[in-house]
Amino acid sequence: MQEIGINSVPVVLITAVFTGMVLALQTFTGFKRFGAESLVGSVVALSMTREMGPVLTGLIVAGRAGAAMAAELGTMRVTEQIDALETLATKPVKYLIVPRFLSGLFMLPSLTILADIIGILGGYAVAVGLFRLNSVLYWKRTWDVMETGDIYHGLVKAAFFGAAISLISCYKGFYTSGGAEGVGKATTGAVVISFMTILISDYFLSAWLF
Amino acid sequence: MIDVIDLHKAFGTKKVLDGTNLHVERGQTMVVIGGSGTGKSVLLKHIIGLLKPDSGSVLIEGMDITRLNEKSLYEIRKKFGMLFQGAALFDSMNVWQNVSFALLRAGMKEEEARYIAIENLRRVGLTNVEDLMPSELSGGMRKRVGLARAIAHKPEVLLYDEPTTGIDPILADAINDLIIKMKVELHVTGVAITHDMQSAYKIGDRIAMLYQGRIVGEGTPEEIKSSTNPYIRQFVTGSAQGPIKIEGVRET
């Protein structure tokens, strides 16, 4: 919980605020060409809640917590700590994997909410602070287009990514073999497969949800 | 107490156990000797049900544990304690939490579990280490903590995976003494695997030699010392010449 949640907050905040800022920067420059700069708020809000929030948070968590999970379980495997659990009549799956799965499932949506909010604020800072867009108009455009469904579906995605990351990383760690090198391979594998799973499933989840 | 009957196990195409038979009397310590990579660890892991054989059976007090469902297997594991080669201490927990892990899992109160852990640590000759983390311990201390953890739930059988490997001869002998002490004081049945002959002679009531997945000879330490079996002779004298071939090395 701690590892996935609290420790990922700073990275998620920085990523989200700059993503929101760059979204505002790019759309403002583009939309200005046909006089639609007031729509910046809508674009930032929709992009963040539907795509950027869940996907970027997922990638960060996969890189941080997923790697940590695979490395930790992998080390426990190669140093026989998982065997030791079994000899002490404790089921490793229940003891090691279930809590990690649950924290992945719940922490990723929580972090995504944070990313959504901070991203939108980042966009606001650029659009209003830098480009002198009307503050009231920015918020109006934001609230006008955004529906509860956008946020909700984004969070469903996040929960799916969280579950996928923890399952993939735990699986990779749990079935590690071959000493320190094996732990390295398991960790790399966990991150790469998690990244691919997030990016590929994102398309299909989007097609299905929206 | 323990009967291993015609055990076969292969990993991929590599046959590790090829019809292994072993009988261990209650209250005795059986030492299985054999070279590196001869399947000693694999044999030990079958006895506690960490691995499932391809065929054959492992009887614990007459009950075949290879056919048990998961729940009964976990139940029967409570009769066992195992000392792992690298001690396999949980590095996220301190020493006393390691030692009393099974008791804490069974719902014992922290205060009581800590008290019992200190008792068990004293039994293996350690004091004032209960609040240290495993990473702060030396190799010999880790083994002792591992042993304290293995005896915490009062097992009937103790399994030792290379108990004296990787520590200096004096510490190794202290571990040997502990293993004997466990047998005498706790009346446990022991199975140890090792390639340290000094340790084998000292702790073993009987010694069996594993080669190419089979037991090629067995006897009391005295019988092993004076054995004429060429495999045993070669192993106990530590000679590169004889019927045992060194894997991966071509004959010249």
Short mmCIF file of C-alpha atoms in Angstrom, two decimals:
data_model
loop_
_atom_site.label_atom_id
_atom_site.label_comp_id
_atom_site.label_asym_id
_atom_site.label_seq_id
_atom_site.Cartn_x
_atom_site.Cartn_y
_atom_site.Cartn_z
CA MET A 1 0.00 0.00 0.00
CA GLN A 2 2.70 2.39 1.16
CA GLU A 3 5.01 1.41 -1.67
CA ILE A 4 2.46 1.73 -4.45
CA GLY A 5 0.55 4.65 -2.98
CA ILE A 6 2.33 7.18 -0.85
CA ASN A 7 5.81 6.76 -2.31
CA SER A 8 4.55 7.27 -5.86
CA VAL A 9 2.81 10.55 -5.08
CA PRO A 10 5.69 12.95 -5.83
CA VAL A 11 6.45 11.39 -9.22
CA VAL A 12 2.77 11.30 -10.12
CA LEU A 13 2.36 14.97 -9.13
CA ILE A 14 5.30 16.15 -11.21
CA THR A 15 4.29 14.07 -14.21
CA ALA A 16 0.66 15.21 -14.03
CA VAL A 17 1.34 18.90 -13.61
CA PHE A 18 3.74 19.01 -16.54
CA THR A 19 1.45 16.90 -18.71
CA GLY A 20 -1.41 19.31 -18.01
CA MET A 21 0.87 22.24 -18.74
CA VAL A 22 2.15 20.91 -22.03
CA LEU A 23 -1.35 19.95 -23.10
CA ALA A 24 -2.48 23.53 -22.52
CA LEU A 25 0.60 24.88 -24.27
CA GLN A 26 0.12 22.76 -27.38
CA THR A 27 -3.63 23.10 -27.73
CA PHE A 28 -3.48 26.83 -27.13
CA THR A 29 -0.90 27.30 -29.86
CA GLY A 30 -2.84 25.06 -32.23
CA PHE A 31 -6.34 26.31 -31.47
CA LYS A 32 -5.29 29.94 -31.69
CA ARG A 33 -4.86 29.48 -35.45
CA PHE A 34 -8.61 29.16 -35.84
CA GLY A 35 -9.64 31.26 -32.89
CA ALA A 36 -10.74 28.44 -30.61
CA GLU A 37 -8.32 29.04 -27.75
CA SER A 38 -11.17 29.17 -25.23
CA LEU A 39 -11.53 25.41 -25.70
CA VAL A 40 -8.15 24.69 -24.09
CA GLY A 41 -9.86 23.92 -20.78
CA SER A 42 -12.06 21.27 -22.39
CA VAL A 43 -9.15 19.56 -24.12
CA VAL A 44 -7.01 19.46 -20.99
CA ALA A 45 -9.86 18.14 -18.86
CA LEU A 46 -10.88 15.41 -21.29
CA SER A 47 -7.32 14.34 -22.07
CA MET A 48 -6.35 14.16 -18.44
CA THR A 49 -9.36 12.29 -17.11
CA ARG A 50 -9.84 9.90 -20.01
CA GLU A 51 -6.26 9.17 -21.08
CA MET A 52 -3.30 10.88 -19.54
CA GLY A 53 -4.31 10.48 -15.91
CA PRO A 54 -4.80 6.71 -15.85
CA VAL A 55 -2.17 5.80 -18.46
CA LEU A 56 0.68 7.94 -17.12
CA THR A 57 -0.07 6.98 -13.54
CA GLY A 58 -0.15 3.34 -14.64
CA LEU A 59 3.23 3.65 -16.35
CA ILE A 60 4.76 5.35 -13.31
CA VAL A 61 3.40 2.74 -10.92
CA ALA A 62 4.56 -0.07 -13.22
CA GLY A 63 8.05 1.43 -13.29
CA ARG A 64 8.25 2.05 -9.56
CA ALA A 65 6.03 -0.34 -7.66
CA GLY A 66 5.81 -3.09 -10.27
CA ALA A 67 9.58 -3.30 -10.50
CA ALA A 68 9.86 -3.27 -6.71
CA MET A 69 7.30 -6.07 -6.35
CA ALA A 70 9.03 -8.28 -8.91
CA ALA A 71 12.45 -7.65 -7.37
CA GLU A 72 11.25 -8.26 -3.83
CA LEU A 73 9.38 -11.47 -4.59
CA GLY A 74 12.16 -12.59 -6.92
CA THR A 75 14.74 -12.13 -4.17
CA MET A 76 12.49 -13.97 -1.74
CA ARG A 77 12.28 -16.81 -4.25
CA VAL A 78 15.99 -17.17 -4.91
CA THR A 79 16.91 -16.88 -1.23
CA GLU A 80 14.32 -19.59 -0.42
CA GLN A 81 12.20 -17.23 1.68
CA ILE A 82 9.11 -18.31 -0.25
CA ASP A 83 9.92 -21.96 0.49
CA ALA A 84 10.45 -20.96 4.11
CA LEU A 85 6.95 -19.45 4.22
CA GLU A 86 5.54 -22.76 3.05
CA THR A 87 7.47 -24.73 5.62
CA LEU A 88 6.00 -22.41 8.26
CA ALA A 89 2.55 -23.47 7.00
CA THR A 90 1.82 -20.09 5.40
CA LYS A 91 0.43 -19.94 1.89
CA PRO A 92 2.71 -17.63 -0.09
CA VAL A 93 -0.01 -16.62 -2.54
CA LYS A 94 -2.34 -15.50 0.21
CA TYR A 95 0.41 -13.90 2.26
CA LEU A 96 2.42 -12.20 -0.48
CA ILE A 97 0.29 -11.77 -3.59
CA VAL A 98 -3.22 -11.00 -2.38
CA PRO A 99 -2.27 -7.83 -0.44
CA ARG A 100 -0.18 -6.57 -3.35
CA PHE A 101 -2.99 -7.23 -5.79
CA LEU A 102 -5.48 -5.36 -3.62
CA SER A 103 -3.20 -2.38 -3.12
CA GLY A 104 -2.62 -2.20 -6.89
CA LEU A 105 -6.34 -2.37 -7.50
CA PHE A 106 -7.18 0.46 -5.09
CA MET A 107 -4.12 2.68 -5.11
CA LEU A 108 -3.95 3.26 -8.85
CA PRO A 109 -7.43 4.84 -9.09
CA SER A 110 -6.59 6.99 -6.04
CA LEU A 111 -3.38 8.21 -7.63
CA THR A 112 -5.26 8.81 -10.89
CA ILE A 113 -7.76 11.13 -9.19
CA LEU A 114 -4.80 13.08 -7.88
CA ALA A 115 -3.19 13.15 -11.33
CA ASP A 116 -6.45 14.33 -12.94
CA ILE A 117 -6.81 17.24 -10.52
CA ILE A 118 -3.17 18.31 -10.68
CA GLY A 119 -3.07 17.96 -14.47
CA ILE A 120 -6.10 20.21 -14.88
CA LEU A 121 -4.57 22.74 -12.51
CA GLY A 122 -1.33 22.62 -14.53
CA GLY A 123 -3.29 23.33 -17.69
CA TYR A 124 -5.06 26.17 -15.94
CA ALA A 125 -1.77 27.69 -14.82
CA VAL A 126 -0.44 27.79 -18.37
CA ALA A 127 -3.64 28.85 -20.10
CA VAL A 128 -4.62 31.51 -17.61
CA GLY A 129 -1.26 32.44 -16.13
CA LEU A 130 0.82 32.42 -19.27
CA PHE A 131 -1.62 33.03 -22.11
CA ARG A 132 -3.98 35.33 -20.19
CA LEU A 133 -7.02 33.27 -21.03
CA ASN A 134 -10.10 34.29 -19.02
CA SER A 135 -10.17 32.29 -15.80
CA VAL A 136 -13.96 32.01 -15.63
CA LEU A 137 -14.13 30.93 -19.25
CA TYR A 138 -11.45 28.26 -18.64
CA TRP A 139 -13.43 26.67 -15.84
CA LYS A 140 -16.70 27.01 -17.72
CA ARG A 141 -15.23 25.19 -20.73
CA THR A 142 -13.85 22.57 -18.39
CA TRP A 143 -17.11 21.85 -16.62
CA ASP A 144 -19.25 22.21 -19.76
CA VAL A 145 -17.74 19.27 -21.60
CA MET A 146 -16.61 17.00 -18.79
CA GLU A 147 -19.10 14.39 -17.66
CA THR A 148 -18.95 12.13 -14.62
CA GLY A 149 -18.54 9.27 -17.08
CA ASP A 150 -15.21 10.64 -18.27
CA ILE A 151 -13.77 10.54 -14.79
CA TYR A 152 -15.44 7.28 -13.86
CA HIS A 153 -14.27 5.45 -16.98
CA GLY A 154 -10.78 6.78 -16.47
CA LEU A 155 -10.83 5.31 -12.99
CA VAL A 156 -12.09 1.96 -14.27
CA LYS A 157 -9.11 1.92 -16.59
CA ALA A 158 -6.81 2.80 -13.71
CA ALA A 159 -8.19 -0.04 -11.59
CA PHE A 160 -7.63 -2.44 -14.47
CA PHE A 161 -4.06 -1.21 -14.94
CA GLY A 162 -3.40 -1.50 -11.21
CA ALA A 163 -4.65 -5.08 -11.11
CA ALA A 164 -2.67 -5.97 -14.24
CA ILE A 165 0.57 -4.42 -12.95
CA SER A 166 0.45 -6.20 -9.62
CA LEU A 167 -0.51 -9.55 -11.13
CA ILE A 168 2.19 -9.39 -13.80
CA SER A 169 4.87 -8.21 -11.37
CA CYS A 170 3.97 -10.75 -8.69
CA TYR A 171 3.89 -13.55 -11.24
CA LYS A 172 7.28 -12.57 -12.62
CA GLY A 173 8.78 -12.29 -9.14
CA PHE A 174 7.16 -15.43 -7.77
CA TYR A 175 8.46 -17.64 -10.57
CA THR A 176 11.98 -16.22 -10.63
CA SER A 177 14.83 -18.67 -11.02
CA GLY A 178 18.55 -18.34 -11.48
CA GLY A 179 19.93 -16.15 -8.71
CA ALA A 180 20.67 -12.45 -8.97
CA GLU A 181 20.55 -12.52 -12.75
CA GLY A 182 17.12 -14.11 -12.58
CA VAL A 183 15.87 -11.35 -10.29
CA GLY A 184 17.11 -8.78 -12.81
CA LYS A 185 15.36 -10.55 -15.65
CA ALA A 186 12.15 -10.88 -13.68
CA THR A 187 12.16 -7.19 -12.85
CA THR A 188 12.81 -6.11 -16.42
CA GLY A 189 10.18 -8.53 -17.67
CA ALA A 190 7.62 -7.25 -15.18
CA VAL A 191 8.11 -3.63 -16.24
CA VAL A 192 8.17 -4.31 -19.98
CA ILE A 193 5.11 -6.56 -19.94
CA SER A 194 3.24 -4.12 -17.67
CA PHE A 195 4.01 -1.22 -20.03
CA MET A 196 2.85 -3.18 -23.06
CA THR A 197 -0.26 -4.37 -21.28
CA ILE A 198 -1.17 -0.83 -20.23
CA LEU A 199 -0.67 0.68 -23.67
CA ILE A 200 -2.39 -2.08 -25.61
CA SER A 201 -5.28 -2.64 -23.23
CA ASP A 202 -5.76 1.14 -23.04
CA TYR A 203 -6.89 1.20 -26.65
CA PHE A 204 -9.34 -1.63 -26.23
CA LEU A 205 -10.65 -0.38 -22.90
CA SER A 206 -11.17 3.07 -24.47
CA ALA A 207 -13.01 1.58 -27.42
CA TRP A 208 -15.20 -0.42 -25.07
CA LEU A 209 -15.83 2.16 -22.36
CA PHE A 210 -16.40 5.41 -24.30
CA MET B 1 8.78 -42.01 10.70
CA ILE B 2 9.83 -41.10 7.15
CA ASP B 3 9.80 -43.44 4.19
CA VAL B 4 10.82 -42.34 0.77
CA ILE B 5 9.76 -44.97 -1.74
CA ASP B 6 10.98 -45.19 -5.32
CA LEU B 7 10.95 -41.44 -5.85
CA HIS B 8 11.39 -40.13 -9.39
CA LYS B 9 11.73 -36.50 -10.35
CA ALA B 10 12.97 -34.88 -13.53
CA PHE B 11 13.31 -31.21 -14.42
CA GLY B 12 12.87 -31.06 -18.16
CA THR B 13 15.05 -33.82 -19.52
CA LYS B 14 17.37 -33.87 -16.51
CA LYS B 15 16.58 -36.77 -14.19
CA VAL B 16 17.39 -35.68 -10.67
CA LEU B 17 15.83 -38.40 -8.56
CA ASP B 18 15.80 -41.80 -10.20
CA GLY B 19 14.23 -44.30 -7.83
CA THR B 20 15.37 -42.94 -4.48
CA ASN B 21 14.57 -45.00 -1.38
CA LEU B 22 15.21 -43.86 2.16
CA HIS B 23 13.97 -44.86 5.59
CA VAL B 24 14.38 -42.69 8.69
CA GLU B 25 13.62 -44.01 12.18
CA ARG B 26 11.82 -41.80 14.67
CA GLY B 27 14.23 -39.90 16.90
CA GLN B 28 17.24 -40.54 14.69
CA THR B 29 19.21 -38.21 12.50
CA MET B 30 19.75 -39.36 8.95
CA VAL B 31 22.45 -37.62 6.97
CA VAL B 32 22.30 -37.76 3.20
CA ILE B 33 25.68 -37.13 1.64
CA GLY B 34 26.47 -36.62 -2.01
CA GLY B 35 28.23 -34.30 -4.40
CA SER B 36 26.96 -30.95 -5.54
CA GLY B 37 24.04 -31.23 -7.93
CA THR B 38 23.17 -34.83 -7.06
CA GLY B 39 19.64 -33.97 -6.00
CA LYS B 40 20.08 -33.80 -2.23
CA SER B 41 18.11 -30.56 -1.94
CA VAL B 42 15.46 -31.89 -4.27
CA LEU B 43 15.10 -34.97 -2.05
CA LEU B 44 14.75 -32.79 1.03
CA LYS B 45 12.11 -30.61 -0.64
CA HIS B 46 10.10 -33.72 -1.47
CA ILE B 47 10.13 -34.81 2.15
CA ILE B 48 8.42 -31.60 3.22
CA GLY B 49 6.18 -31.48 0.16
CA LEU B 50 7.66 -28.37 -1.44
CA LEU B 51 8.08 -30.39 -4.63
CA LYS B 52 5.77 -33.02 -6.09
CA PRO B 53 7.43 -36.16 -7.46
CA ASP B 54 6.82 -37.50 -10.96
CA SER B 55 6.24 -40.88 -9.35
CA GLY B 56 6.88 -42.64 -6.05
CA SER B 57 5.79 -41.65 -2.58
CA VAL B 58 6.87 -40.03 0.65
CA LEU B 59 5.31 -41.52 3.76
CA ILE B 60 5.26 -39.54 6.98
CA GLU B 61 4.11 -41.86 9.77
CA GLY B 62 2.59 -44.01 7.06
CA MET B 63 0.69 -41.18 5.37
CA ASP B 64 1.58 -40.48 1.76
CA ILE B 65 2.07 -36.72 1.59
CA THR B 66 2.46 -36.68 -2.19
CA ARG B 67 -1.24 -37.46 -2.55
CA LEU B 68 -2.52 -34.94 -0.03
CA ASN B 69 -4.60 -31.93 -0.97
CA GLU B 70 -3.22 -28.48 -0.18
CA LYS B 71 -5.05 -28.10 3.12
CA SER B 72 -3.89 -31.41 4.60
CA LEU B 73 -0.38 -30.78 3.32
CA TYR B 74 -0.21 -27.47 5.19
CA GLU B 75 -1.53 -29.27 8.25
CA ILE B 76 1.18 -31.93 8.08
CA ARG B 77 3.87 -29.29 7.50
CA LYS B 78 3.33 -28.18 11.08
CA LYS B 79 5.17 -31.35 12.09
CA PHE B 80 8.22 -30.07 10.21
CA GLY B 81 10.83 -27.43 10.73
CA MET B 82 13.42 -26.66 8.13
CA LEU B 83 16.77 -24.93 8.32
CA PHE B 84 17.60 -23.50 4.92
CA GLN B 85 21.09 -23.26 3.51
CA GLY B 86 21.16 -19.47 3.55
CA ALA B 87 18.81 -19.46 6.56
CA ALA B 88 16.09 -17.81 4.38
CA LEU B 89 15.21 -15.29 7.07
CA PHE B 90 12.50 -12.83 6.08
CA ASP B 91 14.46 -9.65 5.61
CA SER B 92 11.48 -7.38 6.09
CA MET B 93 11.11 -8.53 9.71
CA ASN B 94 13.37 -8.35 12.72
CA VAL B 95 14.84 -11.40 14.42
CA TRP B 96 12.13 -12.14 16.96
CA GLN B 97 9.36 -11.71 14.39
CA ASN B 98 11.22 -14.19 12.20
CA VAL B 99 11.59 -16.70 15.00
CA SER B 100 7.96 -16.47 16.09
CA PHE B 101 6.54 -16.09 12.56
CA ALA B 102 4.47 -19.25 12.69
CA LEU B 103 3.17 -18.38 16.17
CA LEU B 104 2.21 -14.85 15.14
CA ARG B 105 0.45 -16.26 12.09
CA ALA B 106 -1.45 -18.63 14.35
CA GLY B 107 -2.75 -15.60 16.22
CA MET B 108 -0.48 -15.44 19.27
CA LYS B 109 -0.19 -12.05 21.01
CA GLU B 110 2.97 -10.08 20.19
CA GLU B 111 4.19 -9.91 23.75
CA GLU B 112 3.98 -13.65 24.27
CA ALA B 113 5.45 -14.42 20.82
CA ARG B 114 8.40 -12.15 21.56
CA TYR B 115 8.98 -13.84 24.90
CA ILE B 116 8.95 -17.28 23.28
CA ALA B 117 11.26 -16.05 20.53
CA ILE B 118 13.79 -14.93 23.14
CA GLU B 119 13.56 -18.38 24.76
CA ASN B 120 14.14 -20.12 21.45
CA LEU B 121 17.02 -17.81 20.61
CA ARG B 122 18.64 -18.65 23.93
CA ARG B 123 18.22 -22.34 23.10
CA VAL B 124 20.39 -21.85 20.00
CA GLY B 125 22.93 -19.79 21.97
CA LEU B 126 21.90 -16.26 21.04
CA THR B 127 21.04 -13.42 23.40
CA ASN B 128 20.21 -9.76 22.81
CA VAL B 129 19.69 -10.14 19.09
CA GLU B 130 15.88 -10.21 19.05
CA ASP B 131 15.46 -6.64 17.82
CA LEU B 132 18.14 -6.74 15.13
CA MET B 133 17.31 -7.06 11.45
CA PRO B 134 18.57 -10.17 9.59
CA SER B 135 20.91 -8.00 7.50
CA GLU B 136 22.77 -7.07 10.69
CA LEU B 137 23.65 -10.69 11.50
CA SER B 138 26.71 -12.72 10.52
CA GLY B 139 26.34 -15.96 8.56
CA GLY B 140 26.65 -18.16 11.63
CA MET B 141 24.11 -16.10 13.56
CA ARG B 142 21.68 -16.23 10.67
CA LYS B 143 21.86 -20.03 10.73
CA ARG B 144 21.14 -20.02 14.45
CA VAL B 145 18.18 -17.70 14.00
CA GLY B 146 16.98 -19.94 11.17
CA LEU B 147 17.21 -22.90 13.54
CA ALA B 148 15.37 -21.02 16.28
CA ARG B 149 12.60 -20.28 13.77
CA ALA B 150 12.50 -23.91 12.65
CA ILE B 151 11.95 -25.18 16.21
CA ALA B 152 9.50 -22.44 17.28
CA HIS B 153 6.35 -24.41 16.51
CA LYS B 154 7.74 -27.55 18.19
CA PRO B 155 8.14 -29.74 15.13
CA GLU B 156 8.66 -33.51 15.24
CA VAL B 157 10.97 -33.51 12.25
CA LEU B 158 13.79 -31.10 11.49
CA LEU B 159 15.27 -30.86 8.03
CA TYR B 160 18.71 -29.34 7.57
CA ASP B 161 19.83 -28.13 4.14
CA GLU B 162 23.65 -27.98 4.20
CA PRO B 163 23.76 -26.77 7.82
CA THR B 164 27.52 -26.24 7.89
CA THR B 165 28.10 -24.91 4.39
CA GLY B 166 29.51 -21.42 4.11
CA ILE B 167 30.65 -20.95 7.70
CA ASP B 168 34.07 -21.50 9.27
CA PRO B 169 34.98 -24.90 10.83
CA ILE B 170 34.57 -23.74 14.42
CA LEU B 171 31.15 -22.24 13.82
CA ALA B 172 30.28 -25.34 11.81
CA ASP B 173 31.10 -27.54 14.77
CA ALA B 174 28.96 -25.35 17.01
CA ILE B 175 26.08 -25.88 14.59
CA ASN B 176 26.74 -29.63 14.72
CA ASP B 177 26.49 -29.49 18.50
CA LEU B 178 23.20 -27.62 18.20
CA ILE B 179 21.79 -30.24 15.85
CA ILE B 180 22.69 -32.95 18.37
CA LYS B 181 21.21 -30.85 21.15
CA MET B 182 17.93 -30.53 19.23
CA LYS B 183 17.77 -34.29 18.87
CA VAL B 184 18.47 -34.95 22.54
CA GLU B 185 16.40 -32.16 24.08
CA LEU B 186 13.48 -31.94 21.67
CA HIS B 187 13.47 -35.61 20.60
CA VAL B 188 13.15 -34.61 16.97
CA THR B 189 13.77 -36.82 13.98
CA GLY B 190 16.34 -35.21 11.72
CA VAL B 191 17.24 -35.34 8.07
CA ALA B 192 20.33 -33.42 7.04
CA ILE B 193 21.94 -33.12 3.66
CA THR B 194 25.57 -32.18 3.46
CA HIS B 195 28.87 -32.81 1.75
CA ASP B 196 30.78 -32.01 4.93
CA MET B 197 31.91 -35.46 6.11
CA GLN B 198 33.05 -34.27 9.52
CA SER B 199 29.59 -32.93 10.16
CA ALA B 200 27.98 -36.09 8.79
CA TYR B 201 29.99 -38.34 11.12
CA LYS B 202 29.22 -36.18 14.09
CA ILE B 203 25.47 -35.57 13.73
CA GLY B 204 24.37 -38.70 11.87
CA ASP B 205 22.93 -41.82 13.46
CA ARG B 206 22.90 -43.17 9.94
CA ILE B 207 24.45 -41.87 6.73
CA ALA B 208 23.18 -42.52 3.22
CA MET B 209 24.95 -41.61 0.03
CA LEU B 210 23.03 -40.21 -2.92
CA TYR B 211 24.53 -40.55 -6.37
CA GLN B 212 22.76 -40.01 -9.70
CA GLY B 213 19.37 -39.91 -8.01
CA ARG B 214 19.74 -43.18 -6.08
CA ILE B 215 20.97 -44.15 -2.64
CA VAL B 216 24.16 -46.11 -3.43
CA GLY B 217 25.05 -47.02 0.15
CA GLU B 218 23.86 -46.57 3.70
CA GLY B 219 25.06 -47.31 7.22
CA THR B 220 26.11 -46.02 10.60
CA PRO B 221 29.01 -43.53 10.64
CA GLU B 222 31.35 -46.39 11.65
CA GLU B 223 30.16 -48.53 8.75
CA ILE B 224 30.56 -45.63 6.35
CA LYS B 225 34.09 -44.94 7.57
CA SER B 226 35.15 -48.52 6.90
CA SER B 227 32.93 -49.06 3.86
CA THR B 228 34.37 -50.83 0.84
CA ASN B 229 31.68 -49.46 -1.45
CA PRO B 230 33.72 -47.66 -4.13
CA TYR B 231 31.32 -44.69 -4.35
CA ILE B 232 31.39 -44.13 -0.62
CA ARG B 233 35.15 -44.66 -0.43
CA GLN B 234 35.75 -42.08 -3.13
CA PHE B 235 33.43 -39.54 -1.55
CA VAL B 236 34.61 -39.83 2.04
CA THR B 237 38.26 -39.73 1.06
CA GLY B 238 37.54 -36.81 -1.27
CA SER B 239 39.27 -38.23 -4.30
CA ALA B 240 38.79 -37.12 -7.90
CA GLN B 241 39.64 -40.68 -9.02
CA GLY B 242 36.99 -43.39 -8.85
CA PRO B 243 33.55 -44.38 -10.13
CA ILE B 244 32.04 -40.93 -9.49
CA LYS B 245 32.51 -38.77 -12.54
CA ILE B 246 32.86 -35.03 -12.27
CA GLU B 247 30.12 -33.52 -14.39
CA GLY B 248 31.23 -31.45 -17.35
CA VAL B 249 34.86 -32.55 -17.11
CA ARG B 250 36.25 -34.78 -19.82
CA GLU B 251 38.35 -37.83 -18.85
CA THR B 252 41.98 -37.47 -19.76
#
